[in-house]
């Protein structure tokens, strides 16, 4: 499966053109660059991520914690400070409701992995029967992939190298992949949503996965969270 | 001529005059009309509870049956007004009880409502029928229990976005078995549980129930049972919408929904499993109003699927939530560079914008749209941009009311929107960065808003944001002839901006300004103007104590309140001192007696 821990920063430096807008210059990162009041701090507490220490360049993690885009070539006026009182003007009632919901979301993400086994059903489109796997038996996506590969013949996950990861980020390539005849592994998470396997760190996946389904690429299209809003 | 008609005839004619503005106009015609009108007026609307007092209202309108009161200034919604500022309803209820008013309806907005007030209300008015509380605070479920127990003919209990202390009592169970008159029950803002069996029985015995909005503690299976009992509902707010979608309960729910052929308005989904959503598809075709703005659990693609069923929608409130964490960790823990994150944001923005594209192509009857910010606290702010707004304006020609929170905006987009939708009555734009310029040209957004006010000749309410100079206010003063309410934040360069507005907008009723460089010259230029308005709010501007004092001296029929939070209550602050928060309003009754220490009425 996905073994990305060796990706260097060059790989994450996305130089591909935007979908449908290849000619946009760097200046248009200014489209997003005016983010002084948007605090892009990724709340990267390692507790939340549950990363393997060996896989992580921790120094780089800390350095990137404050991701304030520095494309502020378009500064006009000193911007308002981040998180101004009463801005954006959203009623406190609404803010409180959202805060509670957000809290319960992140509480779920923070729960550590327990010790018990984590058996989940695995189905594959077209296969006559389902199987069960214990996710706790594996430490990485690759290991799970190998195990599943042995259980079900003729299934491919899709490219898992760095180039493959880049493909996912390019909308049109993602569409190609999903349109292809490859199989795509998906899973149902705690909220009942069907997600593409490989997005989240392994530990988080184990914690939230309730069942696995290996779908045909064409069916998995709808999972690309709204990149294509197919009508039911 | 009409003076020769007996009063009964006049009264009968006035029965057809229902809007309070028309009634006010009627009462100014002559003494006899004033007299007939005041005895026949049953519905009284008071836009500012401190503009008048209960005794005067009761004296003038002794037959009042329905009272609407508004308390705190609008910016109180955004924590700009300290607690305990005021807006208490108790004196009103007390006065009406004392004078034997036959009160049937009470509608309150931004007021402080104590349990004591509710108890007095419940016990004093035997014909009381309707209580509507919007953005109020100060009461608990004990007060609701008093209403439920005592109001024998209660038809409507509508609680919208109130801060209620939930005492975990059984307030809903306090509705006696003899209560069968409920038409509308909305307790969506309550946090605690209600007894499910009591709720089901209540619904079952109220055959006229048309509107029911549950809170998130009411589970899906209770909803299913309720819908089976109440297929006549027009307006439904679901409670929790979480269940195993393959279960029998969900199947029963879908069947119950199919029988609810009258539902036109849907809201709720505070807790939602998106896979249960197809249960509501049967009612989507007839929906005219949909509020999903409290439903973060519905991700964009499911939201879009739902909206695609709603072709008759006239009113839509949404936010586009994207579970950002999945994308940020796409590279399994290796954090993304700035550019990478930017790009992801752009893709996610397109999801938001595409969602609006789906609305634009489906909802041709749309009149009102509100798009709330997607993620106030978390990583980045994926949401919508100007493209979504343009798509909506192109697809929804009947659009007349919009509230739009967005990442960025351009003049070109606003100009296009103005051309596409000349019918705006309310136009509120809020850029998440309050001083962001045009995303493409980096110019201020003056021209864009100028186009809006020029094109939308019926515009009554406007909120502006983004980088704005005095120029935009010149446009507003010139073109916004019908404008009644204007909200300004972080805008303008000088007093001229505010002067353009005060001089130009003849119908202005409410002006609220924060963090803008408007000062004494603008404030004092036309003091008479403020008596034609309901109120003016200015905070973090350039007005000084001295100017406020001058204004108060010149205009005795204005209350000029200075709100000092936690600052020294000096005997005589320096006249040159800038005032942090000022709220002034016209009033017939002078300074209010319930002002707390930190509020000075000059």
mmCIF file with all atom_site columns, N, CA and C in Angstrom, chain B residues 364-425:
data_model
loop_
_atom_site.group_PDB
_atom_site.id
_atom_site.type_symbol
_atom_site.label_atom_id
_atom_site.label_alt_id
_atom_site.label_comp_id
_atom_site.label_asym_id
_atom_site.label_entity_id
_atom_site.label_seq_id
_atom_site.pdbx_PDB_ins_code
_atom_site.Cartn_x
_atom_site.Cartn_y
_atom_site.Cartn_z
_atom_site.occupancy
_atom_site.B_iso_or_equiv
_atom_site.pdbx_formal_charge
_atom_site.auth_seq_id
_atom_site.auth_comp_id
_atom_site.auth_asym_id
_atom_site.auth_atom_id
_atom_site.pdbx_PDB_model_num
ATOM 1   N N  . UNK B 1 364 ? -33.939 26.929 -9.324  1.00 0.00 ? 364 UNK B N  1
ATOM 2   C CA . UNK B 1 364 ? -34.256 28.104 -10.135 1.00 0.00 ? 364 UNK B CA 1
ATOM 3   C C  . UNK B 1 364 ? -35.209 29.067 -9.438  1.00 0.00 ? 364 UNK B C  1
ATOM 4   N N  . UNK B 1 365 ? -35.850 28.580 -8.390  1.00 0.00 ? 365 UNK B N  1
ATOM 5   C CA . UNK B 1 365 ? -36.803 29.450 -7.680  1.00 0.00 ? 365 UNK B CA 1
ATOM 6   C C  . UNK B 1 365 ? -36.162 30.150 -6.493  1.00 0.00 ? 365 UNK B C  1
ATOM 7   N N  . UNK B 1 366 ? -34.859 29.969 -6.347  1.00 0.00 ? 366 UNK B N  1
ATOM 8   C CA . UNK B 1 366 ? -34.188 30.444 -5.139  1.00 0.00 ? 366 UNK B CA 1
ATOM 9   C C  . UNK B 1 366 ? -34.313 31.941 -4.948  1.00 0.00 ? 366 UNK B C  1
ATOM 10  N N  . UNK B 1 367 ? -34.745 32.330 -3.730  1.00 0.00 ? 367 UNK B N  1
ATOM 11  C CA . UNK B 1 367 ? -34.844 33.746 -3.403  1.00 0.00 ? 367 UNK B CA 1
ATOM 12  C C  . UNK B 1 367 ? -33.841 34.157 -2.336  1.00 0.00 ? 367 UNK B C  1
ATOM 13  N N  . UNK B 1 368 ? -33.630 33.265 -1.384  1.00 0.00 ? 368 UNK B N  1
ATOM 14  C CA . UNK B 1 368 ? -32.721 33.618 -0.290  1.00 0.00 ? 368 UNK B CA 1
ATOM 15  C C  . UNK B 1 368 ? -31.649 32.554 -0.122  1.00 0.00 ? 368 UNK B C  1
ATOM 16  N N  . UNK B 1 369 ? -30.415 32.989 -0.035  1.00 0.00 ? 369 UNK B N  1
ATOM 17  C CA . UNK B 1 369 ? -29.297 32.075 0.165   1.00 0.00 ? 369 UNK B CA 1
ATOM 18  C C  . UNK B 1 369 ? -28.399 32.586 1.274   1.00 0.00 ? 369 UNK B C  1
ATOM 19  N N  . UNK B 1 370 ? -28.025 31.675 2.174   1.00 0.00 ? 370 UNK B N  1
ATOM 20  C CA . UNK B 1 370 ? -27.016 32.029 3.176   1.00 0.00 ? 370 UNK B CA 1
ATOM 21  C C  . UNK B 1 370 ? -25.930 30.964 3.153   1.00 0.00 ? 370 UNK B C  1
ATOM 22  N N  . UNK B 1 371 ? -24.715 31.407 2.972   1.00 0.00 ? 371 UNK B N  1
ATOM 23  C CA . UNK B 1 371 ? -23.576 30.485 2.964   1.00 0.00 ? 371 UNK B CA 1
ATOM 24  C C  . UNK B 1 371 ? -22.684 30.856 4.127   1.00 0.00 ? 371 UNK B C  1
ATOM 25  N N  . UNK B 1 372 ? -22.617 29.982 5.092   1.00 0.00 ? 372 UNK B N  1
ATOM 26  C CA . UNK B 1 372 ? -21.859 30.256 6.305   1.00 0.00 ? 372 UNK B CA 1
ATOM 27  C C  . UNK B 1 372 ? -20.439 29.732 6.167   1.00 0.00 ? 372 UNK B C  1
ATOM 28  N N  . UNK B 1 373 ? -19.529 30.259 6.972   1.00 0.00 ? 373 UNK B N  1
ATOM 29  C CA . UNK B 1 373 ? -18.143 29.806 6.866   1.00 0.00 ? 373 UNK B CA 1
ATOM 30  C C  . UNK B 1 373 ? -18.044 28.345 7.248   1.00 0.00 ? 373 UNK B C  1
ATOM 31  N N  . UNK B 1 374 ? -17.142 27.665 6.580   1.00 0.00 ? 374 UNK B N  1
ATOM 32  C CA . UNK B 1 374 ? -17.141 26.217 6.714   1.00 0.00 ? 374 UNK B CA 1
ATOM 33  C C  . UNK B 1 374 ? -16.401 25.728 7.937   1.00 0.00 ? 374 UNK B C  1
ATOM 34  N N  . UNK B 1 375 ? -15.371 26.411 8.322   1.00 0.00 ? 375 UNK B N  1
ATOM 35  C CA . UNK B 1 375 ? -14.569 25.838 9.387   1.00 0.00 ? 375 UNK B CA 1
ATOM 36  C C  . UNK B 1 375 ? -13.907 26.959 10.155  1.00 0.00 ? 375 UNK B C  1
ATOM 37  N N  . UNK B 1 376 ? -14.573 27.379 11.221  1.00 0.00 ? 376 UNK B N  1
ATOM 38  C CA . UNK B 1 376 ? -14.106 28.582 11.895  1.00 0.00 ? 376 UNK B CA 1
ATOM 39  C C  . UNK B 1 376 ? -12.855 28.385 12.716  1.00 0.00 ? 376 UNK B C  1
ATOM 40  N N  . UNK B 1 377 ? -12.642 27.185 13.127  1.00 0.00 ? 377 UNK B N  1
ATOM 41  C CA . UNK B 1 377 ? -11.583 27.010 14.127  1.00 0.00 ? 377 UNK B CA 1
ATOM 42  C C  . UNK B 1 377 ? -10.427 26.176 13.648  1.00 0.00 ? 377 UNK B C  1
ATOM 43  N N  . UNK B 1 378 ? -10.629 25.526 12.562  1.00 0.00 ? 378 UNK B N  1
ATOM 44  C CA . UNK B 1 378 ? -9.662  24.467 12.268  1.00 0.00 ? 378 UNK B CA 1
ATOM 45  C C  . UNK B 1 378 ? -8.559  24.877 11.340  1.00 0.00 ? 378 UNK B C  1
ATOM 46  N N  . UNK B 1 379 ? -8.095  23.897 10.674  1.00 0.00 ? 379 UNK B N  1
ATOM 47  C CA . UNK B 1 379 ? -6.951  24.092 9.803   1.00 0.00 ? 379 UNK B CA 1
ATOM 48  C C  . UNK B 1 379 ? -7.389  24.823 8.553   1.00 0.00 ? 379 UNK B C  1
ATOM 49  N N  . UNK B 1 380 ? -6.881  25.977 8.337   1.00 0.00 ? 380 UNK B N  1
ATOM 50  C CA . UNK B 1 380 ? -7.210  26.709 7.125   1.00 0.00 ? 380 UNK B CA 1
ATOM 51  C C  . UNK B 1 380 ? -8.690  27.013 7.051   1.00 0.00 ? 380 UNK B C  1
ATOM 52  N N  . UNK B 1 381 ? -9.121  27.535 5.986   1.00 0.00 ? 381 UNK B N  1
ATOM 53  C CA . UNK B 1 381 ? -10.523 27.905 5.837   1.00 0.00 ? 381 UNK B CA 1
ATOM 54  C C  . UNK B 1 381 ? -10.980 27.586 4.440   1.00 0.00 ? 381 UNK B C  1
ATOM 55  N N  . UNK B 1 382 ? -11.205 26.330 4.161   1.00 0.00 ? 382 UNK B N  1
ATOM 56  C CA . UNK B 1 382 ? -11.731 26.006 2.835   1.00 0.00 ? 382 UNK B CA 1
ATOM 57  C C  . UNK B 1 382 ? -13.173 26.464 2.797   1.00 0.00 ? 382 UNK B C  1
ATOM 58  N N  . UNK B 1 383 ? -13.587 27.009 1.724   1.00 0.00 ? 383 UNK B N  1
ATOM 59  C CA . UNK B 1 383 ? -14.953 27.509 1.702   1.00 0.00 ? 383 UNK B CA 1
ATOM 60  C C  . UNK B 1 383 ? -15.385 27.818 0.298   1.00 0.00 ? 383 UNK B C  1
ATOM 61  N N  . UNK B 1 384 ? -15.826 29.053 0.103   1.00 0.00 ? 384 UNK B N  1
ATOM 62  C CA . UNK B 1 384 ? -16.270 29.435 -1.226  1.00 0.00 ? 384 UNK B CA 1
ATOM 63  C C  . UNK B 1 384 ? -15.575 30.734 -1.628  1.00 0.00 ? 384 UNK B C  1
ATOM 64  N N  . UNK B 1 385 ? -15.592 30.989 -2.910  1.00 0.00 ? 385 UNK B N  1
ATOM 65  C CA . UNK B 1 385 ? -14.976 32.215 -3.432  1.00 0.00 ? 385 UNK B CA 1
ATOM 66  C C  . UNK B 1 385 ? -16.016 32.976 -4.245  1.00 0.00 ? 385 UNK B C  1
ATOM 67  N N  . UNK B 1 386 ? -15.529 33.965 -4.969  1.00 0.00 ? 386 UNK B N  1
ATOM 68  C CA . UNK B 1 386 ? -16.434 34.772 -5.786  1.00 0.00 ? 386 UNK B CA 1
ATOM 69  C C  . UNK B 1 386 ? -17.086 33.947 -6.894  1.00 0.00 ? 386 UNK B C  1
ATOM 70  N N  . UNK B 1 387 ? -16.434 32.872 -7.275  1.00 0.00 ? 387 UNK B N  1
ATOM 71  C CA . UNK B 1 387 ? -16.990 32.084 -8.382  1.00 0.00 ? 387 UNK B CA 1
ATOM 72  C C  . UNK B 1 387 ? -18.333 31.478 -8.016  1.00 0.00 ? 387 UNK B C  1
ATOM 73  N N  . UNK B 1 388 ? -18.420 31.003 -6.792  1.00 0.00 ? 388 UNK B N  1
ATOM 74  C CA . UNK B 1 388 ? -19.688 30.435 -6.353  1.00 0.00 ? 388 UNK B CA 1
ATOM 75  C C  . UNK B 1 388 ? -20.808 31.457 -6.414  1.00 0.00 ? 388 UNK B C  1
ATOM 76  N N  . UNK B 1 389 ? -20.507 32.664 -5.978  1.00 0.00 ? 389 UNK B N  1
ATOM 77  C CA . UNK B 1 389 ? -21.528 33.716 -5.967  1.00 0.00 ? 389 UNK B CA 1
ATOM 78  C C  . UNK B 1 389 ? -21.966 34.064 -7.383  1.00 0.00 ? 389 UNK B C  1
ATOM 79  N N  . UNK B 1 390 ? -20.998 34.135 -8.269  1.00 0.00 ? 390 UNK B N  1
ATOM 80  C CA . UNK B 1 390 ? -21.342 34.457 -9.660  1.00 0.00 ? 390 UNK B CA 1
ATOM 81  C C  . UNK B 1 390 ? -22.223 33.353 -10.244 1.00 0.00 ? 390 UNK B C  1
ATOM 82  N N  . UNK B 1 391 ? -21.864 32.113 -9.959  1.00 0.00 ? 391 UNK B N  1
ATOM 83  C CA . UNK B 1 391 ? -22.667 30.998 -10.475 1.00 0.00 ? 391 UNK B CA 1
ATOM 84  C C  . UNK B 1 391 ? -24.101 31.096 -9.976  1.00 0.00 ? 391 UNK B C  1
ATOM 85  N N  . UNK B 1 392 ? -24.256 31.381 -8.707  1.00 0.00 ? 392 UNK B N  1
ATOM 86  C CA . UNK B 1 392 ? -25.602 31.504 -8.142  1.00 0.00 ? 392 UNK B CA 1
ATOM 87  C C  . UNK B 1 392 ? -26.375 32.635 -8.819  1.00 0.00 ? 392 UNK B C  1
ATOM 88  N N  . UNK B 1 393 ? -25.703 33.759 -8.993  1.00 0.00 ? 393 UNK B N  1
ATOM 89  C CA . UNK B 1 393 ? -26.417 34.904 -9.571  1.00 0.00 ? 393 UNK B CA 1
ATOM 90  C C  . UNK B 1 393 ? -26.849 34.599 -10.990 1.00 0.00 ? 393 UNK B C  1
ATOM 91  N N  . UNK B 1 394 ? -26.039 33.813 -11.686 1.00 0.00 ? 394 UNK B N  1
ATOM 92  C CA . UNK B 1 394 ? -26.380 33.485 -13.071 1.00 0.00 ? 394 UNK B CA 1
ATOM 93  C C  . UNK B 1 394 ? -27.519 32.479 -13.128 1.00 0.00 ? 394 UNK B C  1
ATOM 94  N N  . UNK B 1 395 ? -27.536 31.569 -12.186 1.00 0.00 ? 395 UNK B N  1
ATOM 95  C CA . UNK B 1 395 ? -28.527 30.502 -12.251 1.00 0.00 ? 395 UNK B CA 1
ATOM 96  C C  . UNK B 1 395 ? -29.836 30.800 -11.555 1.00 0.00 ? 395 UNK B C  1
ATOM 97  N N  . UNK B 1 396 ? -29.823 31.773 -10.652 1.00 0.00 ? 396 UNK B N  1
ATOM 98  C CA . UNK B 1 396 ? -31.002 31.999 -9.808  1.00 0.00 ? 396 UNK B CA 1
ATOM 99  C C  . UNK B 1 396 ? -31.479 33.443 -9.950  1.00 0.00 ? 396 UNK B C  1
ATOM 100 N N  . UNK B 1 397 ? -32.242 33.734 -10.979 1.00 0.00 ? 397 UNK B N  1
ATOM 101 C CA . UNK B 1 397 ? -32.608 35.121 -11.260 1.00 0.00 ? 397 UNK B CA 1
ATOM 102 C C  . UNK B 1 397 ? -33.547 35.737 -10.231 1.00 0.00 ? 397 UNK B C  1
ATOM 103 N N  . UNK B 1 398 ? -34.185 34.892 -9.417  1.00 0.00 ? 398 UNK B N  1
ATOM 104 C CA . UNK B 1 398 ? -35.131 35.447 -8.443  1.00 0.00 ? 398 UNK B CA 1
ATOM 105 C C  . UNK B 1 398 ? -34.471 35.791 -7.114  1.00 0.00 ? 398 UNK B C  1
ATOM 106 N N  . UNK B 1 399 ? -33.172 35.629 -7.060  1.00 0.00 ? 399 UNK B N  1
ATOM 107 C CA . UNK B 1 399 ? -32.469 35.857 -5.802  1.00 0.00 ? 399 UNK B CA 1
ATOM 108 C C  . UNK B 1 399 ? -32.664 37.284 -5.320  1.00 0.00 ? 399 UNK B C  1
ATOM 109 N N  . UNK B 1 400 ? -33.132 37.421 -4.048  1.00 0.00 ? 400 UNK B N  1
ATOM 110 C CA . UNK B 1 400 ? -33.285 38.785 -3.533  1.00 0.00 ? 400 UNK B CA 1
ATOM 111 C C  . UNK B 1 400 ? -32.656 38.996 -2.168  1.00 0.00 ? 400 UNK B C  1
ATOM 112 N N  . UNK B 1 401 ? -32.107 37.913 -1.588  1.00 0.00 ? 401 UNK B N  1
ATOM 113 C CA . UNK B 1 401 ? -31.538 38.061 -0.256  1.00 0.00 ? 401 UNK B CA 1
ATOM 114 C C  . UNK B 1 401 ? -30.346 37.139 -0.130  1.00 0.00 ? 401 UNK B C  1
ATOM 115 N N  . UNK B 1 402 ? -29.201 37.694 0.235   1.00 0.00 ? 402 UNK B N  1
ATOM 116 C CA . UNK B 1 402 ? -28.028 36.841 0.361   1.00 0.00 ? 402 UNK B CA 1
ATOM 117 C C  . UNK B 1 402 ? -27.162 37.241 1.536   1.00 0.00 ? 402 UNK B C  1
ATOM 118 N N  . UNK B 1 403 ? -26.645 36.212 2.208   1.00 0.00 ? 403 UNK B N  1
ATOM 119 C CA . UNK B 1 403 ? -25.616 36.375 3.224   1.00 0.00 ? 403 UNK B CA 1
ATOM 120 C C  . UNK B 1 403 ? -24.502 35.419 2.807   1.00 0.00 ? 403 UNK B C  1
ATOM 121 N N  . UNK B 1 404 ? -23.321 35.963 2.534   1.00 0.00 ? 404 UNK B N  1
ATOM 122 C CA . UNK B 1 404 ? -22.290 35.150 1.886   1.00 0.00 ? 404 UNK B CA 1
ATOM 123 C C  . UNK B 1 404 ? -20.955 35.367 2.567   1.00 0.00 ? 404 UNK B C  1
ATOM 124 N N  . UNK B 1 405 ? -20.480 34.340 3.232   1.00 0.00 ? 405 UNK B N  1
ATOM 125 C CA . UNK B 1 405 ? -19.141 34.387 3.830   1.00 0.00 ? 405 UNK B CA 1
ATOM 126 C C  . UNK B 1 405 ? -18.185 33.757 2.835   1.00 0.00 ? 405 UNK B C  1
ATOM 127 N N  . UNK B 1 406 ? -17.114 34.438 2.511   1.00 0.00 ? 406 UNK B N  1
ATOM 128 C CA . UNK B 1 406 ? -16.237 33.889 1.483   1.00 0.00 ? 406 UNK B CA 1
ATOM 129 C C  . UNK B 1 406 ? -14.775 34.200 1.765   1.00 0.00 ? 406 UNK B C  1
ATOM 130 N N  . UNK B 1 407 ? -13.929 33.447 1.079   1.00 0.00 ? 407 UNK B N  1
ATOM 131 C CA . UNK B 1 407 ? -12.494 33.633 1.222   1.00 0.00 ? 407 UNK B CA 1
ATOM 132 C C  . UNK B 1 407 ? -12.029 34.912 0.564   1.00 0.00 ? 407 UNK B C  1
ATOM 133 N N  . UNK B 1 408 ? -12.622 35.217 -0.537  1.00 0.00 ? 408 UNK B N  1
ATOM 134 C CA . UNK B 1 408 ? -12.132 36.320 -1.367  1.00 0.00 ? 408 UNK B CA 1
ATOM 135 C C  . UNK B 1 408 ? -13.241 36.775 -2.294  1.00 0.00 ? 408 UNK B C  1
ATOM 136 N N  . UNK B 1 409 ? -13.028 37.949 -2.867  1.00 0.00 ? 409 UNK B N  1
ATOM 137 C CA . UNK B 1 409 ? -14.050 38.514 -3.767  1.00 0.00 ? 409 UNK B CA 1
ATOM 138 C C  . UNK B 1 409 ? -13.340 39.363 -4.800  1.00 0.00 ? 409 UNK B C  1
ATOM 139 N N  . UNK B 1 410 ? -14.020 39.622 -5.912  1.00 0.00 ? 410 UNK B N  1
ATOM 140 C CA . UNK B 1 410 ? -13.457 40.533 -6.908  1.00 0.00 ? 410 UNK B CA 1
ATOM 141 C C  . UNK B 1 410 ? -14.524 41.529 -7.332  1.00 0.00 ? 410 UNK B C  1
ATOM 142 N N  . UNK B 1 411 ? -14.075 42.670 -7.825  1.00 0.00 ? 411 UNK B N  1
ATOM 143 C CA . UNK B 1 411 ? -15.005 43.673 -8.343  1.00 0.00 ? 411 UNK B CA 1
ATOM 144 C C  . UNK B 1 411 ? -15.754 43.111 -9.545  1.00 0.00 ? 411 UNK B C  1
ATOM 145 N N  . UNK B 1 412 ? -15.006 42.398 -10.380 1.00 0.00 ? 412 UNK B N  1
ATOM 146 C CA . UNK B 1 412 ? -15.635 41.863 -11.588 1.00 0.00 ? 412 UNK B CA 1
ATOM 147 C C  . UNK B 1 412 ? -16.797 40.953 -11.220 1.00 0.00 ? 412 UNK B C  1
ATOM 148 N N  . UNK B 1 413 ? -16.583 40.134 -10.216 1.00 0.00 ? 413 UNK B N  1
ATOM 149 C CA . UNK B 1 413 ? -17.650 39.225 -9.803  1.00 0.00 ? 413 UNK B CA 1
ATOM 150 C C  . UNK B 1 413 ? -18.852 40.001 -9.297  1.00 0.00 ? 413 UNK B C  1
ATOM 151 N N  . UNK B 1 414 ? -18.620 41.001 -8.476  1.00 0.00 ? 414 UNK B N  1
ATOM 152 C CA . UNK B 1 414 ? -19.738 41.773 -7.923  1.00 0.00 ? 414 UNK B CA 1
ATOM 153 C C  . UNK B 1 414 ? -20.484 42.520 -9.019  1.00 0.00 ? 414 UNK B C  1
ATOM 154 N N  . UNK B 1 415 ? -19.738 42.996 -9.988  1.00 0.00 ? 415 UNK B N  1
ATOM 155 C CA . UNK B 1 415 ? -20.389 43.706 -11.090 1.00 0.00 ? 415 UNK B CA 1
ATOM 156 C C  . UNK B 1 415 ? -21.271 42.738 -11.874 1.00 0.00 ? 415 UNK B C  1
ATOM 157 N N  . UNK B 1 416 ? -20.768 41.538 -12.089 1.00 0.00 ? 416 UNK B N  1
ATOM 158 C CA . UNK B 1 416 ? -21.576 40.526 -12.775 1.00 0.00 ? 416 UNK B CA 1
ATOM 159 C C  . UNK B 1 416 ? -22.817 40.174 -11.966 1.00 0.00 ? 416 UNK B C  1
ATOM 160 N N  . UNK B 1 417 ? -22.633 39.992 -10.689 1.00 0.00 ? 417 UNK B N  1
ATOM 161 C CA . UNK B 1 417 ? -23.759 39.655 -9.819  1.00 0.00 ? 417 UNK B CA 1
ATOM 162 C C  . UNK B 1 417 ? -24.809 40.759 -9.870  1.00 0.00 ? 417 UNK B C  1
ATOM 163 N N  . UNK B 1 418 ? -24.341 41.994 -9.839  1.00 0.00 ? 418 UNK B N  1
ATOM 164 C CA . UNK B 1 418 ? -25.267 43.135 -9.872  1.00 0.00 ? 418 UNK B CA 1
ATOM 165 C C  . UNK B 1 418 ? -26.088 43.118 -11.163 1.00 0.00 ? 418 UNK B C  1
ATOM 166 N N  . UNK B 1 419 ? -25.437 42.759 -12.250 1.00 0.00 ? 419 UNK B N  1
ATOM 167 C CA . UNK B 1 419 ? -26.150 42.707 -13.531 1.00 0.00 ? 419 UNK B CA 1
ATOM 168 C C  . UNK B 1 419 ? -27.159 41.565 -13.547 1.00 0.00 ? 419 UNK B C  1
ATOM 169 N N  . UNK B 1 420 ? -26.741 40.424 -13.006 1.00 0.00 ? 420 UNK B N  1
ATOM 170 C CA . UNK B 1 420 ? -27.606 39.253 -13.057 1.00 0.00 ? 420 UNK B CA 1
ATOM 171 C C  . UNK B 1 420 ? -28.798 39.361 -12.129 1.00 0.00 ? 420 UNK B C  1
ATOM 172 N N  . UNK B 1 421 ? -28.585 39.994 -10.997 1.00 0.00 ? 421 UNK B N  1
ATOM 173 C CA . UNK B 1 421 ? -29.627 40.009 -9.962  1.00 0.00 ? 421 UNK B CA 1
ATOM 174 C C  . UNK B 1 421 ? -29.933 41.424 -9.500  1.00 0.00 ? 421 UNK B C  1
ATOM 175 N N  . UNK B 1 422 ? -30.755 42.131 -10.209 1.00 0.00 ? 422 UNK B N  1
ATOM 176 C CA . UNK B 1 422 ? -31.064 43.502 -9.804  1.00 0.00 ? 422 UNK B CA 1
ATOM 177 C C  . UNK B 1 422 ? -32.108 43.580 -8.697  1.00 0.00 ? 422 UNK B C  1
ATOM 178 N N  . UNK B 1 423 ? -32.564 42.430 -8.235  1.00 0.00 ? 423 UNK B N  1
ATOM 179 C CA . UNK B 1 423 ? -33.674 42.442 -7.286  1.00 0.00 ? 423 UNK B CA 1
ATOM 180 C C  . UNK B 1 423 ? -33.283 42.297 -5.830  1.00 0.00 ? 423 UNK B C  1
ATOM 181 N N  . UNK B 1 424 ? -32.021 42.451 -5.531  1.00 0.00 ? 424 UNK B N  1
ATOM 182 C CA . UNK B 1 424 ? -31.630 42.260 -4.140  1.00 0.00 ? 424 UNK B CA 1
ATOM 183 C C  . UNK B 1 424 ? -32.312 43.250 -3.216  1.00 0.00 ? 424 UNK B C  1
ATOM 184 N N  . UNK B 1 425 ? -32.856 42.706 -2.128  1.00 0.00 ? 425 UNK B N  1
ATOM 185 C CA . UNK B 1 425 ? -33.380 43.540 -1.054  1.00 0.00 ? 425 UNK B CA 1
ATOM 186 C C  . UNK B 1 425 ? -32.385 43.544 0.091   1.00 0.00 ? 425 UNK B C  1
#
